[in-house]
Amino acid sequence: MRVFVDCDPGIDDALALAYLVAQPDVELVGVGTVYGNNSVDVTTDNALRLLELYGEPGVPVAGGANRPLVQPPHLAEGVHGRNGLGDVKTPEPGGAAVEESAAELLVRLARSAPGEIDVLAVGPLTNLALALGLEPELPKLVRRVVVMGGAVQVAGNVTPWAEANVNNDPEAAEVVLAAGFDLTLVALDVTMRTLARGPWLDELAAVESDRARSSSRFLDFYVGWYTDVFGERACAMHDPLAAAILTDPALVTESVEVPVRVELKGEHTRGLTVADLRPNPDLSDDRPKAALVTQVNSEEFLKRMLNALR
Ligand code: BDR
Ligand code: CA
C-alpha cells in the first residue's frame, strides 16, 4: 500500500513513522509536516531527521502550514520537548525538504495515482484542508484517510472537551470531516486506552536496534509527562495506533459509521468533536459519515509495535 503521512513530529508521530517504515507492504510516498507539537520548521527538520534515522532518506518531505486557518497555534513543547523529540539528538538530515508545500505534494501524488494513496493524518488538519482548497476532488482521488484526532465520548486533552489535533485547527478539522473522504477517526476514545506501560517500555529498552533505542529515549521524555496523567509509568500511543489501524484495519474490533462535526463557536466547547450516536439519528443529515473507532485490540497492536521497532 502507498501511504502519505501528514504529521507534526512529535514523539508519537516519530513512533508512527517508525511503525510504517517497518511494514514490508507499505511504501511511504511522502511526508507532509505541519505546526502542532512544535513549529513547522522544527517538525519538518524532525521528519527529515527521523527518515534518516530509519534508513528512508529518499522519502520526499514537504513543509506545510505554519499556522491554523483562523486562530493562532498552540505548541506542545511540554509534552514533546523543546526539539519536539524529547530533547533527544537525532542524525543530521542528508537532504532538505522539497520545494512544494505539503498540500501541493499530497495533491500531486493523489492526482498521479487516483484511488491508490492512503493518507495518515496525525497532526492538526490544516494541510488536508489546504489540499482540499487546491483540489476539491481529493476525497475521490485518495483511497482512504485515517485521522488521529478528536475526543467523542471521553474528555479532551488540551481543554475539557477538545483533543490537541482538532483543537489546534477546529476549522480545518471541520472542513476535512465534511469533505466526503473514506475517513476513519482514531480519537482519544481509543488512544487513551492503548497505553505503553512499564513492562512494555522495559521490553523496548532491551531491544538492540537503532529504531528501538531512539524510540525508547523519545518515550522516556513522553512518559515523564504522561505519568502524571495516568498515575503510573505509561503513555498513550495516539499516532502509532492510527498508523497500525491504517495498515491493518482488523485491529479495530468495533466502530460506528456516524456523522462527526467540530464545534466552532462554543464558549467552553470549541474544538469538541460531536458525533451523532443517537439510536434514532437524523436521517436527513447529509454530512458524510466517518468510521469512528470505538474498540481496538490494544494488546495485538502493542505486540506489533514492538516487532516493528525490533
Ligand atoms: C495528538 O496530539 C499530538 O500532541 C500528538 O502527536 C497526537 O497526534 C494527541 O492528541
Ligand atoms: Ca501528532
CSV table of N, CA, C and O and ligand atoms in Angstrom, one decimal, residues 8 10 12-13 37 76 80 122-123 148 157 163-165 188 222 238-239, ligand 1:
chain,number,residue,atom,x,y,z
A,8,ASP,N,3.2,16.0,12.7
A,8,ASP,CA,3.9,17.2,13.4
A,8,ASP,C,4.9,16.6,14.4
A,8,ASP,O,4.7,16.7,15.6
A,10,GLY,N,7.3,15.7,17.1
A,10,GLY,CA,6.4,14.9,17.8
A,10,GLY,C,6.9,13.5,18.0
A,10,GLY,O,7.2,12.8,17.1
A,12,ASP,N,5.1,10.8,19.4
A,12,ASP,CA,4.3,9.7,18.9
A,12,ASP,C,4.2,9.7,17.4
A,12,ASP,O,4.0,8.6,16.8
A,13,ASP,N,4.4,10.8,16.8
A,13,ASP,CA,4.5,10.9,15.3
A,13,ASP,C,5.7,10.1,14.9
A,13,ASP,O,5.7,9.4,13.9
A,37,ASN,N,2.9,20.0,17.4
A,37,ASN,CA,3.7,19.8,18.6
A,37,ASN,C,4.9,20.8,18.7
A,37,ASN,O,5.4,21.0,19.8
A,76,ALA,N,3.3,22.4,21.8
A,76,ALA,CA,3.2,21.4,22.9
A,76,ALA,C,4.6,21.0,23.4
A,76,ALA,O,4.9,19.8,23.5
A,80,HIS,N,6.4,17.2,24.3
A,80,HIS,CA,7.3,16.6,23.3
A,80,HIS,C,8.7,17.1,23.4
A,80,HIS,O,9.6,16.7,22.6
A,122,VAL,N,-1.9,12.7,11.3
A,122,VAL,CA,-1.7,12.6,12.8
A,122,VAL,C,-1.2,14.0,13.4
A,122,VAL,O,-0.6,14.0,14.5
A,123,GLY,N,-1.5,15.0,12.7
A,123,GLY,CA,-1.3,16.4,13.3
A,123,GLY,C,-2.5,17.2,13.1
A,123,GLY,O,-3.6,16.7,12.6
A,148,MET,N,-5.9,10.7,13.3
A,148,MET,CA,-5.8,10.7,14.7
A,148,MET,C,-6.3,12.0,15.2
A,148,MET,O,-5.6,13.0,15.0
A,157,ASN,N,-7.8,16.5,25.7
A,157,ASN,CA,-6.5,16.5,26.4
A,157,ASN,C,-5.9,17.9,26.4
A,157,ASN,O,-4.9,18.1,27.1
A,163,GLU,N,-9.5,17.6,21.8
A,163,GLU,CA,-8.2,16.9,21.6
A,163,GLU,C,-7.3,17.8,20.8
A,163,GLU,O,-7.7,18.7,20.0
A,164,ALA,N,-6.0,17.6,21.0
A,164,ALA,CA,-5.0,18.6,20.5
A,164,ALA,C,-5.0,18.8,19.0
A,164,ALA,O,-5.0,20.0,18.5
A,165,ASN,N,-5.1,17.8,18.2
A,165,ASN,CA,-5.0,18.0,16.8
A,165,ASN,C,-6.2,18.7,16.2
A,165,ASN,O,-6.1,19.6,15.4
A,188,LEU,N,-9.3,10.1,20.9
A,188,LEU,CA,-8.8,9.7,22.3
A,188,LEU,C,-9.6,8.6,22.9
A,188,LEU,O,-9.1,7.9,23.8
A,222,TYR,N,8.4,11.5,27.0
A,222,TYR,CA,7.0,11.5,26.8
A,222,TYR,C,6.3,10.9,28.1
A,222,TYR,O,5.3,11.4,28.6
A,238,HIS,N,-1.0,7.5,20.7
A,238,HIS,CA,-2.0,8.0,19.8
A,238,HIS,C,-1.7,7.8,18.3
A,238,HIS,O,-2.4,7.1,17.6
A,239,ASP,N,-0.6,8.4,17.8
A,239,ASP,CA,-0.3,8.3,16.4
A,239,ASP,C,0.1,6.9,15.9
A,239,ASP,O,-0.4,6.5,14.8
B,1,BDR,C1,-2.2,14.2,19.3
B,1,BDR,O1,-1.6,15.4,19.7
B,1,BDR,C2,-0.3,15.4,19.5
B,1,BDR,O2,0.4,16.0,20.6
B,1,BDR,C3,0.2,14.0,19.3
B,1,BDR,O3,1.3,13.9,18.5
B,1,BDR,C4,-1.1,13.4,18.7
B,1,BDR,O4,-1.1,13.5,17.3
B,1,BDR,C5,-2.8,13.6,20.5
B,1,BDR,O5,-3.9,14.4,21.0
